[in-house]
PDB file of C-alpha atoms in Angstrom:
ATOM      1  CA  UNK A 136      22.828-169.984 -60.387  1.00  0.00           C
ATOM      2  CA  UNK A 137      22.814-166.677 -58.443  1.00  0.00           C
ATOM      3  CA  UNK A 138      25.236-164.230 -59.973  1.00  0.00           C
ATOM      4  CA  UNK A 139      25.769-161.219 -57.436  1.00  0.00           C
ATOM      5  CA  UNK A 140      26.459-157.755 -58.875  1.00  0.00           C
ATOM      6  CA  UNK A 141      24.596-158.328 -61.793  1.00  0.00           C
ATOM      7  CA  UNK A 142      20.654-157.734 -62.577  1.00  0.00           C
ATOM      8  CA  UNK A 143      18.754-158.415 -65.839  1.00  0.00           C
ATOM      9  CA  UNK A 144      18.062-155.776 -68.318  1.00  0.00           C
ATOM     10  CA  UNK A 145      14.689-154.048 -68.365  1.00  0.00           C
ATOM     11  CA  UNK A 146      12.649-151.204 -69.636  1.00  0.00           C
ATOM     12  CA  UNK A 147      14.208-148.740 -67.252  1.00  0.00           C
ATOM     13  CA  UNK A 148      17.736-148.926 -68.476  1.00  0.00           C
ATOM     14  CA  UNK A 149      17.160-148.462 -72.315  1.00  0.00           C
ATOM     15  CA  UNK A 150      17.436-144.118 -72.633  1.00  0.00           C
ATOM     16  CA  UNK A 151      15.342-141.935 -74.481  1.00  0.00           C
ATOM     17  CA  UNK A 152      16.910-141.407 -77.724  1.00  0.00           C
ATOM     18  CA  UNK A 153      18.177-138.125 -77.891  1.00  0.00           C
ATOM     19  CA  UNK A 154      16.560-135.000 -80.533  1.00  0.00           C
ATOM     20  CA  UNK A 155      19.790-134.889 -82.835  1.00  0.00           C
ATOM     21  CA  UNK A 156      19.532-131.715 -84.745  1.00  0.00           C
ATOM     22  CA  UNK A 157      18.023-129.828 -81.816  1.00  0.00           C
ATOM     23  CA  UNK A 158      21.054-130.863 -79.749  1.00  0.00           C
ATOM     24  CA  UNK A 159      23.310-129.876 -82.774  1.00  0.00           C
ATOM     25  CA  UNK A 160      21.398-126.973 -82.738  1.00  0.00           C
ATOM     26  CA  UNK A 161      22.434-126.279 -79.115  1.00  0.00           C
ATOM     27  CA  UNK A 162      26.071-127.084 -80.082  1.00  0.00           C
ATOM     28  CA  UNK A 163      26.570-124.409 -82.417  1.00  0.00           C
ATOM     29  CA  UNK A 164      24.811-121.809 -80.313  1.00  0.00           C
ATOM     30  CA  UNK A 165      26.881-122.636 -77.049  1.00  0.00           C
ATOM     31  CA  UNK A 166      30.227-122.319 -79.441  1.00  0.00           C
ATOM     32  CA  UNK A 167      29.043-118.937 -80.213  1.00  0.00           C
ATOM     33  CA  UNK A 168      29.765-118.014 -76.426  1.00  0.00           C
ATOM     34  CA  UNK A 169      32.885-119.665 -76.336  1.00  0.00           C
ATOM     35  CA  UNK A 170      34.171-118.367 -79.738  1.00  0.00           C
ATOM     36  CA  UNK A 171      32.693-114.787 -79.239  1.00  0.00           C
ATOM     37  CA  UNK A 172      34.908-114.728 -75.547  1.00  0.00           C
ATOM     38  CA  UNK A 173      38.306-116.360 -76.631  1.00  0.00           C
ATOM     39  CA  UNK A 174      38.784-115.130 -79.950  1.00  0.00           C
ATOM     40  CA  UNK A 175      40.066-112.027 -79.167  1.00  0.00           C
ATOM     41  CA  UNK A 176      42.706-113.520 -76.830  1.00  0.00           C
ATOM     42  CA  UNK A 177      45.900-113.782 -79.497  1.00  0.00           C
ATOM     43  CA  UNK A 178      45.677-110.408 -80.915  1.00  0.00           C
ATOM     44  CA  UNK A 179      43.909-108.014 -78.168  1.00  0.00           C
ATOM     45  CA  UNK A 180      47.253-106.357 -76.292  1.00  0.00           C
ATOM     46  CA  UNK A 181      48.158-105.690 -80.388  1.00  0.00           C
ATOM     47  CA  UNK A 182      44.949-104.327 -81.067  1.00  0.00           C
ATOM     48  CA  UNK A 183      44.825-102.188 -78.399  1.00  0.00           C
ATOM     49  CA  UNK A 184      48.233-100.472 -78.982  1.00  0.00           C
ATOM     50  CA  UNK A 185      47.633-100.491 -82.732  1.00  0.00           C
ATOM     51  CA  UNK A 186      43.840 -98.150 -82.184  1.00  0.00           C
ATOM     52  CA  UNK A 187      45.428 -95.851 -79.761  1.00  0.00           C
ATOM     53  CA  UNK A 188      48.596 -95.348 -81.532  1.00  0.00           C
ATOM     54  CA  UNK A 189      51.037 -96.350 -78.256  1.00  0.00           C
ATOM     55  CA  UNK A 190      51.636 -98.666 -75.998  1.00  0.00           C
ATOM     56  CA  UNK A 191      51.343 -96.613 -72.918  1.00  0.00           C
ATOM     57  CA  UNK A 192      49.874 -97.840 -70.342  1.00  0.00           C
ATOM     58  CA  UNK A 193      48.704-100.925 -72.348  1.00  0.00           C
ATOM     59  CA  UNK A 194      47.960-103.110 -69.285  1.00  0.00           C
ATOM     60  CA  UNK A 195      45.400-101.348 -67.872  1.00  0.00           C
ATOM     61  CA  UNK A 196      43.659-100.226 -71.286  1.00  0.00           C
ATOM     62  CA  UNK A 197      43.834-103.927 -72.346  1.00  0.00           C
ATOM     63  CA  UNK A 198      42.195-105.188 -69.110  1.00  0.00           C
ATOM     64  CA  UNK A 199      39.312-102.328 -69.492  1.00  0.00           C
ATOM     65  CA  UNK A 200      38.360-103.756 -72.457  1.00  0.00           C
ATOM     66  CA  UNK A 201      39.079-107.377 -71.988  1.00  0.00           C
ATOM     67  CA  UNK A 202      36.500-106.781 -69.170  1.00  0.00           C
ATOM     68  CA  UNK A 203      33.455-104.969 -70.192  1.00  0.00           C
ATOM     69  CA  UNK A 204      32.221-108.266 -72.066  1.00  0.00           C
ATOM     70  CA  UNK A 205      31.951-109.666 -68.374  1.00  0.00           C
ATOM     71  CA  UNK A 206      30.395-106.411 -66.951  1.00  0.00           C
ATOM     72  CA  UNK A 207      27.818-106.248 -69.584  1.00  0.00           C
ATOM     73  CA  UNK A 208      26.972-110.195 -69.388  1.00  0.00           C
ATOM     74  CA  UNK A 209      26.766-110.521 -65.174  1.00  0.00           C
ATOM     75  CA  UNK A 210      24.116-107.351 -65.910  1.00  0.00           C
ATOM     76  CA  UNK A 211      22.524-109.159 -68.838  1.00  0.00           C
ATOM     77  CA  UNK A 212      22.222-112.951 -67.050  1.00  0.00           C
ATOM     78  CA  UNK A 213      18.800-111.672 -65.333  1.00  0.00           C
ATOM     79  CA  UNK A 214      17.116-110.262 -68.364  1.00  0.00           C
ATOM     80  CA  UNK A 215      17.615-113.440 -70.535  1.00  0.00           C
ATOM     81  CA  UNK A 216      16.420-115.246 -67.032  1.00  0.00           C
ATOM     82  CA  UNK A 217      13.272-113.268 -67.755  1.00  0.00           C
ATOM     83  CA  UNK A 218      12.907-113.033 -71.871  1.00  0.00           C
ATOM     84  CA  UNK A 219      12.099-116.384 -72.663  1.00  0.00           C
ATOM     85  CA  UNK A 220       8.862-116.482 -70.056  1.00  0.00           C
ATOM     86  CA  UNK A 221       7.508-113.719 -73.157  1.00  0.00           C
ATOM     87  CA  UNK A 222       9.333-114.526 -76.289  1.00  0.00           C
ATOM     88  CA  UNK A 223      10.022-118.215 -75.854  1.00  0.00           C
ATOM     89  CA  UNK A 224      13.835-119.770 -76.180  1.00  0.00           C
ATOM     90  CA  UNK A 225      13.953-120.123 -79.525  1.00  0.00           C
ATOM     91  CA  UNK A 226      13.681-116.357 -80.055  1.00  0.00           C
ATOM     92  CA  UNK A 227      15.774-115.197 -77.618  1.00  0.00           C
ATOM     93  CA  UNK A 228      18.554-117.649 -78.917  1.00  0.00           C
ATOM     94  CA  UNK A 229      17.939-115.950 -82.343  1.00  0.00           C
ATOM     95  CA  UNK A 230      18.067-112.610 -81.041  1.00  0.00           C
ATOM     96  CA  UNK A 231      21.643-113.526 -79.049  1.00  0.00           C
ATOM     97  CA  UNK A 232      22.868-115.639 -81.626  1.00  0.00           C
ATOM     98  CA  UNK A 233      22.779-113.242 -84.207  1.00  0.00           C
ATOM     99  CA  UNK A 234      23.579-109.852 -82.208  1.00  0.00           C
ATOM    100  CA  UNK A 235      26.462-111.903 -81.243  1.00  0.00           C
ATOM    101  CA  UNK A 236      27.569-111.943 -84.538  1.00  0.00           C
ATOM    102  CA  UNK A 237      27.030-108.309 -85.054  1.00  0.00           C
ATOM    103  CA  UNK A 238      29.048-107.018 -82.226  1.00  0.00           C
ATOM    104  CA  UNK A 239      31.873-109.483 -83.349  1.00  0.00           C
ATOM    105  CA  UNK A 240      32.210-107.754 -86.551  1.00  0.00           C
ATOM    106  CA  UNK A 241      31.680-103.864 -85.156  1.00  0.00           C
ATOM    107  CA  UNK A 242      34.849-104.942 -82.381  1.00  0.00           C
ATOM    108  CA  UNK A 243      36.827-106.219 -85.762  1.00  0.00           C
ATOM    109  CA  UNK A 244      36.328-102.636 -87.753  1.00  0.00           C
ATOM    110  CA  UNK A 245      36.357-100.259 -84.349  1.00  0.00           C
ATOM    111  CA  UNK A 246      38.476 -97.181 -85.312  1.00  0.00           C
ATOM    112  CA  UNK A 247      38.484 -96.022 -81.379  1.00  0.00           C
ATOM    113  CA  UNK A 248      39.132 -97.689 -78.199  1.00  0.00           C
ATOM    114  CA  UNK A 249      35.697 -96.423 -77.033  1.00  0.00           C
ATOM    115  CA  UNK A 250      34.484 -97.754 -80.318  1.00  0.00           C
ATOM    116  CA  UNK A 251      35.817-101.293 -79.373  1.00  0.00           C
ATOM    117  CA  UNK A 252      34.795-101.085 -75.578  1.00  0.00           C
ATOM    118  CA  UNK A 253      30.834-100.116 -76.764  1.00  0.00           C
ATOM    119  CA  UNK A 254      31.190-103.548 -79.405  1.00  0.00           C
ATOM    120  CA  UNK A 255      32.523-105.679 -77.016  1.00  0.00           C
ATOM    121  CA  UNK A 256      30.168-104.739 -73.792  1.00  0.00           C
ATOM    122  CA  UNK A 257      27.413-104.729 -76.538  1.00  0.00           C
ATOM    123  CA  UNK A 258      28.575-108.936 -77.245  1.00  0.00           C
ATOM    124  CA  UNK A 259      28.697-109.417 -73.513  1.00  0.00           C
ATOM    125  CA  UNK A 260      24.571-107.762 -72.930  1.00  0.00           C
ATOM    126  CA  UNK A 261      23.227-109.702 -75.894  1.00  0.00           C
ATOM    127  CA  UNK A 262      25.294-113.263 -74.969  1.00  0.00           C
ATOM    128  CA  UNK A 263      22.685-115.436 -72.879  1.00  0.00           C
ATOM    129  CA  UNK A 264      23.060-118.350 -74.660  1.00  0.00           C
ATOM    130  CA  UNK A 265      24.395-120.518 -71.806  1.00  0.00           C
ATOM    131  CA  UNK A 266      21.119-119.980 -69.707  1.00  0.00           C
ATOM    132  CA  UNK A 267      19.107-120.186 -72.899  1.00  0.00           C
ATOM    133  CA  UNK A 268      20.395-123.609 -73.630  1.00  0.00           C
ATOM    134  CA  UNK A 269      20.601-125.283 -70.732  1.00  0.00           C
ATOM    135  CA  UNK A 270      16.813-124.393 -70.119  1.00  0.00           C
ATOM    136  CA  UNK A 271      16.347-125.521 -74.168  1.00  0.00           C
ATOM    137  CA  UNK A 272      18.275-129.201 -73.096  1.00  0.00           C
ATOM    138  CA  UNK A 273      16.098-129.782 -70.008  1.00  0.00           C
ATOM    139  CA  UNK A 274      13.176-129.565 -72.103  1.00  0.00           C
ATOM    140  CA  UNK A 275      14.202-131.737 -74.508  1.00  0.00           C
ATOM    141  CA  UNK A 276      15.635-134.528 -72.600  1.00  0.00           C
ATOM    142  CA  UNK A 277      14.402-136.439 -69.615  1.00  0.00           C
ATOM    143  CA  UNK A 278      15.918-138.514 -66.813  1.00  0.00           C
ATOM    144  CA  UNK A 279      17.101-141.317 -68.745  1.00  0.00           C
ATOM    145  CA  UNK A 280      19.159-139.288 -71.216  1.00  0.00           C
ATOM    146  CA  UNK A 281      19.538-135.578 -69.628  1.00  0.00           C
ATOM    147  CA  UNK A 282      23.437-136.237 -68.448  1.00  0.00           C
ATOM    148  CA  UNK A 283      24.234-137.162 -72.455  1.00  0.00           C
ATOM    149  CA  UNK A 284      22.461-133.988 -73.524  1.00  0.00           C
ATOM    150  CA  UNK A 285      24.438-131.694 -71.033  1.00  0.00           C
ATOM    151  CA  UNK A 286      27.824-133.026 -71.891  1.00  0.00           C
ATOM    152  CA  UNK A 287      26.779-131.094 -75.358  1.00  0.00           C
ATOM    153  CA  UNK A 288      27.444-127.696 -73.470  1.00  0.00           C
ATOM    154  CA  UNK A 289      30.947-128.520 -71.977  1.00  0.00           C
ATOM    155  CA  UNK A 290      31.945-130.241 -75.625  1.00  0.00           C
ATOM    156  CA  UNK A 291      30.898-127.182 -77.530  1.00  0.00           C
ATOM    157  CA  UNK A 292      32.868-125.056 -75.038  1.00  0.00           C
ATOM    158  CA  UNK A 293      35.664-126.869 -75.251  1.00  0.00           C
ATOM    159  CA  UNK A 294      35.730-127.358 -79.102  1.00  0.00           C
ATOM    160  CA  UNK A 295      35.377-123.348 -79.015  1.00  0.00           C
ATOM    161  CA  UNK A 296      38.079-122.938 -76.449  1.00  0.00           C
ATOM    162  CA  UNK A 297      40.687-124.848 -78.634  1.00  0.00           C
ATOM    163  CA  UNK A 298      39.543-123.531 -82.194  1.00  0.00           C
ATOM    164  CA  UNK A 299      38.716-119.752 -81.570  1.00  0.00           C
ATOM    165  CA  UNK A 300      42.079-118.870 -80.173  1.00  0.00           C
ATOM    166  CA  UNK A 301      44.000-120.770 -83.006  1.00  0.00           C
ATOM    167  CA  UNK A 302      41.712-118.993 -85.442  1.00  0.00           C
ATOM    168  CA  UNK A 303      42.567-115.417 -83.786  1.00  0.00           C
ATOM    169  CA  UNK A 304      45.818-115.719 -83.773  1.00  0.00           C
ATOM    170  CA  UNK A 305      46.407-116.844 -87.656  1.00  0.00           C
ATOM    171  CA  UNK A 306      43.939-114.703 -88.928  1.00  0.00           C
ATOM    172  CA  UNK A 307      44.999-111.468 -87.161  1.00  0.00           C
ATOM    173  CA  UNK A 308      46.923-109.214 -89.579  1.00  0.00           C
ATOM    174  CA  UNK A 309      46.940-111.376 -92.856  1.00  0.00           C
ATOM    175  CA  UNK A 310      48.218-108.443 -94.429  1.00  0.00           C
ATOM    176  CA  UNK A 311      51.296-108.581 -92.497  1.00  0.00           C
ATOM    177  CA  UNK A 312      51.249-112.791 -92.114  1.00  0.00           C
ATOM    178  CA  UNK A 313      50.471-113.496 -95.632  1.00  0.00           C
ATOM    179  CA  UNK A 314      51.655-111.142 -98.354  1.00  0.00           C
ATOM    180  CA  UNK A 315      51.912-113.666-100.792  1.00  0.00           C
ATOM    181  CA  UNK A 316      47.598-113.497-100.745  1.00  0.00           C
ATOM    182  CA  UNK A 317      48.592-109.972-102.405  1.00  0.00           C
ATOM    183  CA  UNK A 318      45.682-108.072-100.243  1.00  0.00           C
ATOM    184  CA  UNK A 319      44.976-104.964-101.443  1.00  0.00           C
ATOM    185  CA  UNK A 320      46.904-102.596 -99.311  1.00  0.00           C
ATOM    186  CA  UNK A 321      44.269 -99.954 -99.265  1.00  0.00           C
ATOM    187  CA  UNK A 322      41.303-102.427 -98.493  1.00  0.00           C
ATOM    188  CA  UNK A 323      39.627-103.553 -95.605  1.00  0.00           C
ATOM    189  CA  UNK A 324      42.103-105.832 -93.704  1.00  0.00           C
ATOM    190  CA  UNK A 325      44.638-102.850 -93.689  1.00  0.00           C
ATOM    191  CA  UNK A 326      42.605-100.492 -92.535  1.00  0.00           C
ATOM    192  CA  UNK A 327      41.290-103.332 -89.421  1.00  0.00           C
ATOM    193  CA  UNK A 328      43.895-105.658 -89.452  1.00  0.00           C
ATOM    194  CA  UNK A 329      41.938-107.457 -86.858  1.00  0.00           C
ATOM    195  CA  UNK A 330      39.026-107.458 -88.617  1.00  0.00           C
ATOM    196  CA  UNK A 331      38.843-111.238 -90.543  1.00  0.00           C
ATOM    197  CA  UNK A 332      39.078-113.411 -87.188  1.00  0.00           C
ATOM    198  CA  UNK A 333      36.263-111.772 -85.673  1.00  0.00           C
ATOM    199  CA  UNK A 334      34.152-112.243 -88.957  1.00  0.00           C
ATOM    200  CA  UNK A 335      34.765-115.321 -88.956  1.00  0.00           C
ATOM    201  CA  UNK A 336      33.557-115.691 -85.475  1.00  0.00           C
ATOM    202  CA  UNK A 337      30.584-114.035 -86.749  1.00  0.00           C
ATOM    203  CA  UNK A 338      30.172-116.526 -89.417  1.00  0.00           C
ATOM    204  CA  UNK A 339      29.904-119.058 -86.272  1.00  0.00           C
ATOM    205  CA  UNK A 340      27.018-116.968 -84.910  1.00  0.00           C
ATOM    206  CA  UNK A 341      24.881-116.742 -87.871  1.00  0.00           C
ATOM    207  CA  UNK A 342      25.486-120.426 -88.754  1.00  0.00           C
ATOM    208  CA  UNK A 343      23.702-121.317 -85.321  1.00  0.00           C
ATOM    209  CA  UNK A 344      21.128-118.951 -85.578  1.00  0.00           C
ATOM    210  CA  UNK A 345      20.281-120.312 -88.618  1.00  0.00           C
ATOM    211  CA  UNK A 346      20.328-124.069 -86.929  1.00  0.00           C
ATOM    212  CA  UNK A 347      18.289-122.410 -84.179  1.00  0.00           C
ATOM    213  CA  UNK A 348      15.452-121.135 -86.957  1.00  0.00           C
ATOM    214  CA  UNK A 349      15.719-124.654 -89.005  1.00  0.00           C
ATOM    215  CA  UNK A 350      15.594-127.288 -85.902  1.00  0.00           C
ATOM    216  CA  UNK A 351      14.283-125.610 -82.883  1.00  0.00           C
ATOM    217  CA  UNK A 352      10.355-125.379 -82.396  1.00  0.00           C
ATOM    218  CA  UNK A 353       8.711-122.451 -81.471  1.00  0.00           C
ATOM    219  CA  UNK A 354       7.738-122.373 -77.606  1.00  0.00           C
ATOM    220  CA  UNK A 355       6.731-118.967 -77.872  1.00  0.00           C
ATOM    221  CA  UNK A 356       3.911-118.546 -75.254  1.00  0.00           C
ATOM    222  CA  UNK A 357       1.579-117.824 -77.830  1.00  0.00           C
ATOM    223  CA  UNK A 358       2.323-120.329 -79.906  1.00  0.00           C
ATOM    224  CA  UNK A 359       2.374-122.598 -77.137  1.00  0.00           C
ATOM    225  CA  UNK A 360      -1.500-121.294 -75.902  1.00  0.00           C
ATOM    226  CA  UNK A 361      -2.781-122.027 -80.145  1.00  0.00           C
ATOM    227  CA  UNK A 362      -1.402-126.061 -79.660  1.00  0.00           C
ATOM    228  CA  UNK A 363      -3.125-126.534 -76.525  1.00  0.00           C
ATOM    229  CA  UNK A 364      -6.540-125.084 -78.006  1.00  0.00           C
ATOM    230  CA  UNK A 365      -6.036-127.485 -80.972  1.00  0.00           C
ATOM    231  CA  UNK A 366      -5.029-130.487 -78.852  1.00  0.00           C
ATOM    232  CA  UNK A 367      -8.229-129.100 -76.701  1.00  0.00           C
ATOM    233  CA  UNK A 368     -10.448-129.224 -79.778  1.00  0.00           C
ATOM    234  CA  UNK A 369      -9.029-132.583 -81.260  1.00  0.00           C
ATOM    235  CA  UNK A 370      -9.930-134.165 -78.325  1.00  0.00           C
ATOM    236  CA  UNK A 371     -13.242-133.220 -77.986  1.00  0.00           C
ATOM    237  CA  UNK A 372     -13.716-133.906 -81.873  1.00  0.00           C
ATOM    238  CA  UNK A 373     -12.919-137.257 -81.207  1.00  0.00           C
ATOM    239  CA  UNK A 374     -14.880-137.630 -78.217  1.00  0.00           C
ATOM    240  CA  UNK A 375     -17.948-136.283 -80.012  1.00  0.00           C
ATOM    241  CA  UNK A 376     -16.995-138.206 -83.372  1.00  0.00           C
ATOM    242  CA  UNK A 377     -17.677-134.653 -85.447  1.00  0.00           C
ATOM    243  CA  UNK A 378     -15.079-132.861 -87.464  1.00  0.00           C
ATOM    244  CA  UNK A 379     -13.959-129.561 -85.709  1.00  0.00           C
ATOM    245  CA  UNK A 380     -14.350-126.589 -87.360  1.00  0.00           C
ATOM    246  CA  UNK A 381     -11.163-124.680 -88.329  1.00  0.00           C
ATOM    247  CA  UNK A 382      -9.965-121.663 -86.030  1.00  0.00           C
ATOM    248  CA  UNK A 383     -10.277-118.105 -87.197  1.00  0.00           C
ATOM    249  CA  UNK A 384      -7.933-117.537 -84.394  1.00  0.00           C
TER     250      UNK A 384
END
């Protein structure tokens, strides 16, 4: 009987499992983009007013520094185009990953507004992990599995979306929000009330870069040159039936 709509399984429909820890991997680095952007959301306008002692003006100043993230990263996007072609992905998502991190915490203890401005365009130059890991998925999937692997990016976003705001808003000021902790008044969250969110934001960063230096494999170019001589010599080992000599390389 001829069924219409319907055709028989074969080879072509069964996908390529997917590289699970890699793609975790790329998870926790795209969060650190998401997380290092919306974090800050809850508690800026307060921040703001409470490093420049008044609230004058506070639109404008807010906006200023809301914004040189996004000046720093459109500036950035063609430098991390260019990085990995000499230091491979997996570097330059180490080198963003944890810089990221970094500038999260220097924002948290700025003591100026031009301290916080320099930490925050600082984040925005060193974040190229979107580019970094879309090019990192497309090497590691193919057609039959490449859509499932980019939904990562838009998951991870989201998750950060909904859990770095949350986190920046009841972590802000816990000397204020939770006295019953008994903080020391004199120690570091009263002196940068603002200070645990964004370390904790940080703690994001470092977490992936530390994924990225477990689960990712080195594509520097270099590296990449030593595995082709090897595969080059393996095959002509076994062509020849000798043993190649090791490289001195």
């Amino acid at each position: 009987r001829c069924t219409m709509g319907t055709r028989s399984p074969s080879s072509d429909d069964v996908a390529t499992p997917l590289p699970r820890l890699q793609l975790l991997a790329c998870m926790l680095v795209m969060m650190t983009v998401s997380f290092q952007i919306n974090v800050i959301w809850p508690f800026l306008p307060f921040m703001v007013d409470h490093i420049r002692g008044t609230d004058e003006n506070a639109g404008f100043w807010v906006g200023l520094l809301a914004s040189s993230y996004f000046w720093t990263q459109t500036v950035a996007a063609f430098v991390w185009g260019v990085l990995p072609n000499r230091f491979g992905l997996k570097r330059c998502m180490l080198i963003s990953s944890v810089g990221v991190g970094v500038s999260l915490v220097g924002f948290g203890m700025s003591d100026s507004y031009w301290m916080a401005v320099f930490w925050r365009a600082f984040g925005g130059f060193l974040n190229g992990n979107a580019p970094l890991v879309k090019s990192y998925i497309a090497k590691i999937t193919d057609k039959s599995n490449q859509a499932t692997g980019f939904s990562v990016i838009s998951f991870s976003w989201g998750i950060g979306g909904l859990v770095a705001p949350t986190l920046g808003g009841f972590l802000s000021e816990p000397q204020q929000k939770y006295p019953a902790l008994h903080l020391d008044p004199n120690g570091s969250f009263a002196r940068w009330p603002y200070l645990l969110p964004c370390v904790t934001a940080a703690v994001v960063c470092f977490l992936a870069a530390l994924s990225v230096l477990l689960w990712v494999a080195d594509d520097h170019p270099a590296a990449a040159q030593y595995q082709r001589v090897l595969a080059t010599d393996a095959d002509s080992s076994e062509g020849t039936g000798s043993t190649p000599e090791p490289s001195h390389c």
